Tab-separated table of C-alpha atoms in Angstrom:
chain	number	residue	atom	x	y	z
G	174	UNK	CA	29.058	-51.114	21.966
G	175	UNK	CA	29.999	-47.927	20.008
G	176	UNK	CA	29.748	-48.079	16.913
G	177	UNK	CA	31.976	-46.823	14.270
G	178	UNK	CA	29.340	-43.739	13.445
G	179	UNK	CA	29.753	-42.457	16.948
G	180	UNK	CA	33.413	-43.053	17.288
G	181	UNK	CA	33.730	-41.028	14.234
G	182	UNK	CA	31.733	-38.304	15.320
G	183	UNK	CA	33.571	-38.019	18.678
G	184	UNK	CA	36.850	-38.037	16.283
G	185	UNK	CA	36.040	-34.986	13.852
G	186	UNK	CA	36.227	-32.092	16.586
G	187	UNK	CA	39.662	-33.466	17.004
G	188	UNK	CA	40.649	-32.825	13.423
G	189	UNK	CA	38.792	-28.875	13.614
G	190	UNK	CA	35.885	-30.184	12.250
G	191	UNK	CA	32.336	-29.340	13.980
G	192	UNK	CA	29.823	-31.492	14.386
G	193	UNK	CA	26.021	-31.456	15.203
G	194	UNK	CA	24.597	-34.773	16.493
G	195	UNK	CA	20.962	-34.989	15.236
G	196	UNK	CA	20.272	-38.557	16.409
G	197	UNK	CA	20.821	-42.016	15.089
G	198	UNK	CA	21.546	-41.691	11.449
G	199	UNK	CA	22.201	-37.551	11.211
G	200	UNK	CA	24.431	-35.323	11.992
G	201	UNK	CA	25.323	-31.595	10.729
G	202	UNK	CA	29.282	-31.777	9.422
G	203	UNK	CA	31.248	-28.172	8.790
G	204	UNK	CA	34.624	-26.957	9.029
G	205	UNK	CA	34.158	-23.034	10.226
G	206	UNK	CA	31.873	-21.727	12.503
G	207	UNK	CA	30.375	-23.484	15.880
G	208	UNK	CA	26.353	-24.528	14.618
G	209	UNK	CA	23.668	-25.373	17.340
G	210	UNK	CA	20.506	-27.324	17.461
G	211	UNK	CA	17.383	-25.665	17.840
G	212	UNK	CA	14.149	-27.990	18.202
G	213	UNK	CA	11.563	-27.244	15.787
G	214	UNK	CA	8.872	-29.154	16.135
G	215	UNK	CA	8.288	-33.153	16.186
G	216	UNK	CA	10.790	-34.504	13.488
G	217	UNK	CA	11.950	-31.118	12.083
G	218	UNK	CA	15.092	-28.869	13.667
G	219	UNK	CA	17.142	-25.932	12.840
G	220	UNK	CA	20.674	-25.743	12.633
G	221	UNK	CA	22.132	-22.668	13.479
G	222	UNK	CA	25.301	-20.957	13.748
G	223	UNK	CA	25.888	-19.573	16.957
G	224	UNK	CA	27.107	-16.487	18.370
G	225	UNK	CA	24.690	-14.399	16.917
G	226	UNK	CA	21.591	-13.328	17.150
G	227	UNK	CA	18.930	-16.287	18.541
G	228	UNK	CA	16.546	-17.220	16.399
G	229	UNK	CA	12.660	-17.438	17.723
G	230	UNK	CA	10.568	-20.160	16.220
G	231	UNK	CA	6.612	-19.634	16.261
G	232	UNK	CA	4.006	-22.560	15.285
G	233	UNK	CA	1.425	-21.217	12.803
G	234	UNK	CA	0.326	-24.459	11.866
G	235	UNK	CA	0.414	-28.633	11.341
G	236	UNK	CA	4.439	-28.825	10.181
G	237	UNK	CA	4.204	-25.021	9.394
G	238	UNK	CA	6.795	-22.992	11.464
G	239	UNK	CA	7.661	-19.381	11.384
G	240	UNK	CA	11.010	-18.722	12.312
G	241	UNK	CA	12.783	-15.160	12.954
G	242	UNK	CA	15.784	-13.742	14.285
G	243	UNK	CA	15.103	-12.294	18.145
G	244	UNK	CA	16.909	-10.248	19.759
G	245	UNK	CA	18.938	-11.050	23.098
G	246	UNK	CA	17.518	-12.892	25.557
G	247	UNK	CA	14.144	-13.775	23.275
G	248	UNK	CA	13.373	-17.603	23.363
G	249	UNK	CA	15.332	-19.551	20.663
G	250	UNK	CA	12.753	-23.233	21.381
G	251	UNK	CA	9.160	-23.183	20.193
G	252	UNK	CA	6.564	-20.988	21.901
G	253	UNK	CA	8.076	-17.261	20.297
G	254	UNK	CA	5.793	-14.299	19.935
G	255	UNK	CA	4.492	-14.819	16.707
G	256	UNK	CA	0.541	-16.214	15.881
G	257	UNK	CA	-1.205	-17.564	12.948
G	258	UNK	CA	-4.632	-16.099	12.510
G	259	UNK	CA	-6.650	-17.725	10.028
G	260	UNK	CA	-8.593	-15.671	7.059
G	261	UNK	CA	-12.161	-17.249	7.451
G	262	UNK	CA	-12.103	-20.242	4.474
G	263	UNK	CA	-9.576	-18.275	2.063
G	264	UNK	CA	-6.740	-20.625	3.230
G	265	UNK	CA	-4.880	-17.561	3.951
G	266	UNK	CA	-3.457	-16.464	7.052
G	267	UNK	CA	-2.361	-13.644	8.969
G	268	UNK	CA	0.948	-13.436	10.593
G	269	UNK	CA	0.833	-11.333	13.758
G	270	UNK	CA	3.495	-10.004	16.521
G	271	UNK	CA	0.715	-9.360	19.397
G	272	UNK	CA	3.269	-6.725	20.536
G	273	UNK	CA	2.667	-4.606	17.225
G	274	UNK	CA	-1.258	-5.943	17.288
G	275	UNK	CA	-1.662	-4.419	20.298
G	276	UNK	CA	-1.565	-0.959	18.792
G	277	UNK	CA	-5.010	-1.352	17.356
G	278	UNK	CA	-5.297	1.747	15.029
G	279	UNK	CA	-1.624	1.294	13.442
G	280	UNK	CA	-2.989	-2.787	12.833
G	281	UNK	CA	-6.007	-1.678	11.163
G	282	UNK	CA	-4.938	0.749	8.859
G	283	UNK	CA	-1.837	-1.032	7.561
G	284	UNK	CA	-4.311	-3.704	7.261
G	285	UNK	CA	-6.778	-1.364	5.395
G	286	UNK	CA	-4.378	0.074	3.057
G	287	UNK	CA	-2.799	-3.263	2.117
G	288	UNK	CA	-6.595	-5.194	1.266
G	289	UNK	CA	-7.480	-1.379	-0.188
G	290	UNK	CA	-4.159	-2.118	-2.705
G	291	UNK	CA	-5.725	-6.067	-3.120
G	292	UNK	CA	-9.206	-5.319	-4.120
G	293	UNK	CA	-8.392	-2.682	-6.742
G	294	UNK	CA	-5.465	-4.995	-8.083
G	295	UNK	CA	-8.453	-7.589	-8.675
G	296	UNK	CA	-10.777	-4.779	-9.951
G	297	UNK	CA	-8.540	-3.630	-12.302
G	298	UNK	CA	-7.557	-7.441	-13.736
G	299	UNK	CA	-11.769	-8.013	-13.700
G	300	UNK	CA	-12.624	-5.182	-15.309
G	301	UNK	CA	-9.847	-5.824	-18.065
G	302	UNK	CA	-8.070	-1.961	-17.279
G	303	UNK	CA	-5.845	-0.774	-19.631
G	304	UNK	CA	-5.107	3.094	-18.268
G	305	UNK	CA	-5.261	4.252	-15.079
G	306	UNK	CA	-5.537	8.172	-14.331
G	307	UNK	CA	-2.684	8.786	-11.262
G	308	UNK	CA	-3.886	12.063	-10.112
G	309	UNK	CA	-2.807	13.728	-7.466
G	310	UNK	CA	0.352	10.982	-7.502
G	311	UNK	CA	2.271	12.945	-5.341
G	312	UNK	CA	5.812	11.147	-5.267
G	313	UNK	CA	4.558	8.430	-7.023
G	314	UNK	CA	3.513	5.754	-4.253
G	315	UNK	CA	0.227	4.587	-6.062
G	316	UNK	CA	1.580	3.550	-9.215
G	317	UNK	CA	4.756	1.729	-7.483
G	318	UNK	CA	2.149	0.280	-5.329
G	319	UNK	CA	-0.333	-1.030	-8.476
G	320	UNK	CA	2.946	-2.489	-10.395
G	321	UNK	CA	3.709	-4.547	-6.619
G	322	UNK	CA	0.324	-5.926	-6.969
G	323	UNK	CA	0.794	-6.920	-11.089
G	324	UNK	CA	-0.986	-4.483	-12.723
G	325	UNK	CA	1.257	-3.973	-15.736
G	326	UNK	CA	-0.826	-1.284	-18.105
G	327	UNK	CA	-0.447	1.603	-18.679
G	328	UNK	CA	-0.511	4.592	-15.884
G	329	UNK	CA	-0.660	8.396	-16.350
G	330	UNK	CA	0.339	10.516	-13.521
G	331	UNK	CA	-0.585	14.122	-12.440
G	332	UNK	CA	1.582	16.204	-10.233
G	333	UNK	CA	1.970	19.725	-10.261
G	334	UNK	CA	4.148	20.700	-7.084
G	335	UNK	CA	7.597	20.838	-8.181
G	336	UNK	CA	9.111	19.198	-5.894
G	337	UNK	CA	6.767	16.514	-5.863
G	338	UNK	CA	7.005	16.336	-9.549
G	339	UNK	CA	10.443	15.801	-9.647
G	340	UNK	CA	10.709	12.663	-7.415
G	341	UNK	CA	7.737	11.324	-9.580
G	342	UNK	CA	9.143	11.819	-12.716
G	343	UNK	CA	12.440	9.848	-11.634
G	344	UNK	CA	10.401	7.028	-9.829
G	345	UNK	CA	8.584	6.547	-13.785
G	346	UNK	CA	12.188	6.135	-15.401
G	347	UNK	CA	12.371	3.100	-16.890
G	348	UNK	CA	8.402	2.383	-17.196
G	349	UNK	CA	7.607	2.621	-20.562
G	350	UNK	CA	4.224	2.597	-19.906
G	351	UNK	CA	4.095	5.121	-16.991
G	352	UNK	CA	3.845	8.776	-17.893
G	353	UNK	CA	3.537	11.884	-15.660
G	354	UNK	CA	2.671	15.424	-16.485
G	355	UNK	CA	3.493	18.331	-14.230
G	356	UNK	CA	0.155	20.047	-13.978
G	357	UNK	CA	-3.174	19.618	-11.788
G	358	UNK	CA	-6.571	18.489	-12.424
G	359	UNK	CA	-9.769	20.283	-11.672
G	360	UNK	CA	-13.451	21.948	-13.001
G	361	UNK	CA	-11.318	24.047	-15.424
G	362	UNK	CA	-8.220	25.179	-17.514
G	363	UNK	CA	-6.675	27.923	-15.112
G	364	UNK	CA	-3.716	28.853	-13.108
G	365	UNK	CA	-4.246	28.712	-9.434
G	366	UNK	CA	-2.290	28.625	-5.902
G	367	UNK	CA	-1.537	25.231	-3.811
G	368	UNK	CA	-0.498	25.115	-0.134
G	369	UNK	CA	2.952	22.942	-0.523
G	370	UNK	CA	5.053	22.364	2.083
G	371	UNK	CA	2.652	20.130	3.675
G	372	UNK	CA	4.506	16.692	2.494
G	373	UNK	CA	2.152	14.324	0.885
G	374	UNK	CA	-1.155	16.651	2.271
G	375	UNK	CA	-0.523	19.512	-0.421
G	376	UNK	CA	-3.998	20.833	-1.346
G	377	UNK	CA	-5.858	23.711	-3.629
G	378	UNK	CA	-7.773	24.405	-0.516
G	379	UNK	CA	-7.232	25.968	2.963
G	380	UNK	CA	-7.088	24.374	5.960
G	381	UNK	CA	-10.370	23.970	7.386
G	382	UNK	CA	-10.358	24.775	11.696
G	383	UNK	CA	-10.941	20.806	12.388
G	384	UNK	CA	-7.600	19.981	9.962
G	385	UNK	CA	-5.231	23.155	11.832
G	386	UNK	CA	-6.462	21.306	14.978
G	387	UNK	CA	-5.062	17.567	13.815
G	388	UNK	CA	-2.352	18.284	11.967
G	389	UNK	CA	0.793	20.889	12.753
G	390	UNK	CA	2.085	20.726	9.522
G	391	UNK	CA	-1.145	23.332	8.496
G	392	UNK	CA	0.247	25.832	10.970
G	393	UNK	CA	3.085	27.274	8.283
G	394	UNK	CA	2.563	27.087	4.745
G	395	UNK	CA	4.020	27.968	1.433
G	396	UNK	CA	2.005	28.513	-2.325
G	397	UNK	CA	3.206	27.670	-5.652
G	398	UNK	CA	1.401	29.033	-8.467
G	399	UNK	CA	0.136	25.698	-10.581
G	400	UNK	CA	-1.631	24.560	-13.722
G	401	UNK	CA	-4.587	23.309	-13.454
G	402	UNK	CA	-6.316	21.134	-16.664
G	403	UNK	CA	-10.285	19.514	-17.264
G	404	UNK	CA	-10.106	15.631	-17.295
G	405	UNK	CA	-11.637	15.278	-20.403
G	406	UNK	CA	-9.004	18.073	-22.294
G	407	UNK	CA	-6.181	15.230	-21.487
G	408	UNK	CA	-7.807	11.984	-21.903
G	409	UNK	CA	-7.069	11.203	-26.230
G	410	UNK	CA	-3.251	12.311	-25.462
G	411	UNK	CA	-2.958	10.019	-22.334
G	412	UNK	CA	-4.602	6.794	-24.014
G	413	UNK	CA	-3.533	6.978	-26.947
G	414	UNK	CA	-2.582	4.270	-29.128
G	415	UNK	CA	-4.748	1.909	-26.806
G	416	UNK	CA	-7.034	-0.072	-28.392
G	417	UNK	CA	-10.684	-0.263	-26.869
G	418	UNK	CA	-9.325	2.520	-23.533
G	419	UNK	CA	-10.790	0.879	-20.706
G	420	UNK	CA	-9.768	3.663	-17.837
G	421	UNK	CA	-9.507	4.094	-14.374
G	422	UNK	CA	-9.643	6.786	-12.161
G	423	UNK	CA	-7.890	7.404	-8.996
G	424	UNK	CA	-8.166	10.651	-6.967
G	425	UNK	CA	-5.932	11.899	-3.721
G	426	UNK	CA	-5.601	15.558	-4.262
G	427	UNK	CA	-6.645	16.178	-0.873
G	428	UNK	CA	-10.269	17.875	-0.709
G	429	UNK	CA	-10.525	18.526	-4.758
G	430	UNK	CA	-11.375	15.311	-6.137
G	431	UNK	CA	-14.774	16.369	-6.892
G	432	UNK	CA	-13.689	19.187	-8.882
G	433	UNK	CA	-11.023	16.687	-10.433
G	434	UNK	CA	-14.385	14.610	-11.377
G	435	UNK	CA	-16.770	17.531	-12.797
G	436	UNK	CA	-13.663	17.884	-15.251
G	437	UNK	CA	-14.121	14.622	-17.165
G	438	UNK	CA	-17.381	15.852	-18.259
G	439	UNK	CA	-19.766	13.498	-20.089
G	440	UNK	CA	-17.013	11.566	-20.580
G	441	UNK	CA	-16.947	10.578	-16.714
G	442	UNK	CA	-18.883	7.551	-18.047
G	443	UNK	CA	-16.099	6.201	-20.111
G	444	UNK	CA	-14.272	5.040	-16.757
G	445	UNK	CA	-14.925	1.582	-15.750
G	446	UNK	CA	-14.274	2.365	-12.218
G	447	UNK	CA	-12.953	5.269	-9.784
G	448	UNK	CA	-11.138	5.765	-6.265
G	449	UNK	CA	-11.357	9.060	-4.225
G	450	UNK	CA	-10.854	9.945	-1.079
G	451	UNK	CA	-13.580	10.624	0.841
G	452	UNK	CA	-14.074	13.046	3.708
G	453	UNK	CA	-16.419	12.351	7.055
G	454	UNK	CA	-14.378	14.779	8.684
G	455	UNK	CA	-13.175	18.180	6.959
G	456	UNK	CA	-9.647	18.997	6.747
G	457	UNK	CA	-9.952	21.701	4.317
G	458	UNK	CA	-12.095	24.598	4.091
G	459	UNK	CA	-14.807	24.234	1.188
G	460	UNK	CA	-13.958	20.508	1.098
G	461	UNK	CA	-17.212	17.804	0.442
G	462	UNK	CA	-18.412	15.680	3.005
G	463	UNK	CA	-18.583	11.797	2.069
G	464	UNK	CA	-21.950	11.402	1.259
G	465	UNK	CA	-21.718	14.437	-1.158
G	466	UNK	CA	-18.935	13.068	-2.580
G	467	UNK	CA	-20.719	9.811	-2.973
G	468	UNK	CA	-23.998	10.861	-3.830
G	469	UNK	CA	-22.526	12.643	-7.060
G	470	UNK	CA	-20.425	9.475	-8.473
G	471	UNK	CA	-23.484	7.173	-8.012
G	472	UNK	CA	-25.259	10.045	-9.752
G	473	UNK	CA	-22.930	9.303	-12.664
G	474	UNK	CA	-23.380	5.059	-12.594
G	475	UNK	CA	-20.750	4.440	-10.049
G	476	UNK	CA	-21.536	1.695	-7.522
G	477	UNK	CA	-19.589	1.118	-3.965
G	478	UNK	CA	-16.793	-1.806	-3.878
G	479	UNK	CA	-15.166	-1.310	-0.755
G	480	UNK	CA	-14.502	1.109	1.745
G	481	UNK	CA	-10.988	1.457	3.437
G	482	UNK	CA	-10.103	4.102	5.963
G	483	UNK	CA	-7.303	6.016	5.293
G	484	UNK	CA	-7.192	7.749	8.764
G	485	UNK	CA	-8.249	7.700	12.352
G	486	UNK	CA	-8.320	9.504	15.100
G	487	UNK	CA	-6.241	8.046	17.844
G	488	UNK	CA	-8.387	9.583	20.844
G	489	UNK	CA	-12.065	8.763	19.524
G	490	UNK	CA	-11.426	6.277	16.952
G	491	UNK	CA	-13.766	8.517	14.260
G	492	UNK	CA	-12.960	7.797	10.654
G	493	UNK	CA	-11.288	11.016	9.374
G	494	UNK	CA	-11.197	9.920	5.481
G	495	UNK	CA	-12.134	6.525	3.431
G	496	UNK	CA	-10.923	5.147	0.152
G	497	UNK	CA	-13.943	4.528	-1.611
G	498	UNK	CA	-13.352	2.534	-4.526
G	499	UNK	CA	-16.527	1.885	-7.086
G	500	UNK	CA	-17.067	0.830	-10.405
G	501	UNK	CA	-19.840	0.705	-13.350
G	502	UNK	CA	-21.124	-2.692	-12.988
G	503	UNK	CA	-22.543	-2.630	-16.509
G	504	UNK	CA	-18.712	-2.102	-17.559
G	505	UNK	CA	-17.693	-5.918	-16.810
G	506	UNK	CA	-16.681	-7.422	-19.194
G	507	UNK	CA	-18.790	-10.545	-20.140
């Protein structure tokens, strides 16, 4: 016999009102808009409106579902694109479009830069980091990228391409504790001329044959005359009014960042920890090699954390440059 549930439910579309029968018990009641069911998984569904764009729903896990919007003609039932890779015994997981995995390179440095951005997040909270030195902060992307990851200290940013400069300086508005200066770092207090006009690659140094070979942006370039400042001439104005400094030092200035380093001096040790770019293949003329570059910080106390490359190349699959992060491991705080 029907029962007065069902007879409603076959009554409502009468009256304009839609209705989605879920089984004994349920049902999805509106009054605009036609809604479809779309199997989930074993006691879960989605109700969605329809005439749009399907929606593709992936299993990552016991009653864990990941579910996206496809685009025509992509399934809308269980058994979509996505996968659920597990992180070892972190409880984390990685969510994956094998379409976009399947460009190896691309996956690995995304993935590089993003765990690069995680461990120095979790450096900077274990080390107890109260100042970190931006240079070479181009537009700015490092310190957006340290407040995303809840570092909330302070951060002093060097820039000294105009252009550059300007985009930094408005990205800082409204961080009080983020302050940029429009000049270079290096071995000493001088005016000198950068190649600009190579977007985020602009560098005191030439291109080196290898770099003019990878990159056509080295083909034309532009100078700017520049300031140029030692490390350890700006560190009492940039942390002051900190009590105990505890700074960190992050270098991308493209082939100088050992010159950027020799500026601090003896006072090189006063940083807990460091980041530079590191080169296994030259891009500029005159430019260090990594395990020069490495060689001198440990020289000065600094250990290895992690190593991230930053590029690749697509035909050989040779490391061009790492992020080396390190610290002074007698610097933790006990």
């Amino acid at each position: 016999m029907r029962t007065l549930y069902r007879s409603l439910l076959k009554l409502l579309p009468r009256l304009g009102v839609q209705v989605v029968d879920l089984g004994p018990g349920e049902a999805v009641v509106s009054r605009r808009g036609a809604r479809a069911r779309i199997p989930v998984g074993p006691g879960a569904d989605l109700v969605a409106r329809t005439g749009r764009r399907p929606y593709a729903v992936s299993q990552m896990g016991p009653e864990q579902w990941l579910i996206t919007r496809g685009a025509a003609g992509e399934p809308e039932a269980p058994g979509g694109a996505w996968q659920s890779v597990r992180l070892g015994s972190s409880g984390g997981h990685l969510v994956l479009d094998p379409r976009a995995a399947a460009d190896e390179r691309g996956l690995q440095l995304a993935a590089a830069e993003y765990l690069c951005a995680h461990h120095v997040a979790a450096l900077l909270a274990r080390y107890e980091v109260n100042c970190v030195f931006d240079v070479g902060a181009n537009t700015g992307q490092y310190a957006r990228r340290l407040r995303r990851h809840g570092y909330a200290g302070r951060i002093v940013s060097f820039e000294p391409t105009a252009a550059a400069f300007a985009k930094l300086e408005k990205a800082a508005e409204g961080d009080p504790d983020w302050t940029v200066y429009p000049f270079g770092l290096g071995r000493e207090d001088e005016t000198m001329s950068i190649h600009t006009a190579w977007n985020t690659m602009n560098s005191l140094l030439p291109p080196s044959d290898y770099g003019r070979d990878r990159y056509r942006r080295f083909a034309k370039s532009q100078t700017e005359e520049i300031e140029i400042r030692r490390l350890d001439g700006v560190m009492d104005k940039a942390m002051a009014g900190i009590d105990h400094p505890r700074p960190y030092l992050k270098m991308d200035t493209q082939g100088y960042d050992l010159q950027v380093f020799e500026g601090a001096g003896e006072r090189a040790g006063e940083f807990v920890g460091l980041q530079s770019e590191v080169a296994l293949l030259r891009l500029y003329e005159g430019s260090p090699r990594m395990q020069e570059s490495v060689a001198e910080y440990e020289s000065r106390g600094f250990e290895i954390t992690g190593m991230y490359p930053v590029t690749r190349e697509a035909s050989t699959g040779r490391v061009v440059e790492f992020d080396c992060v390190m610290v002074r491991a007698a610097a933790v705080p006990e």
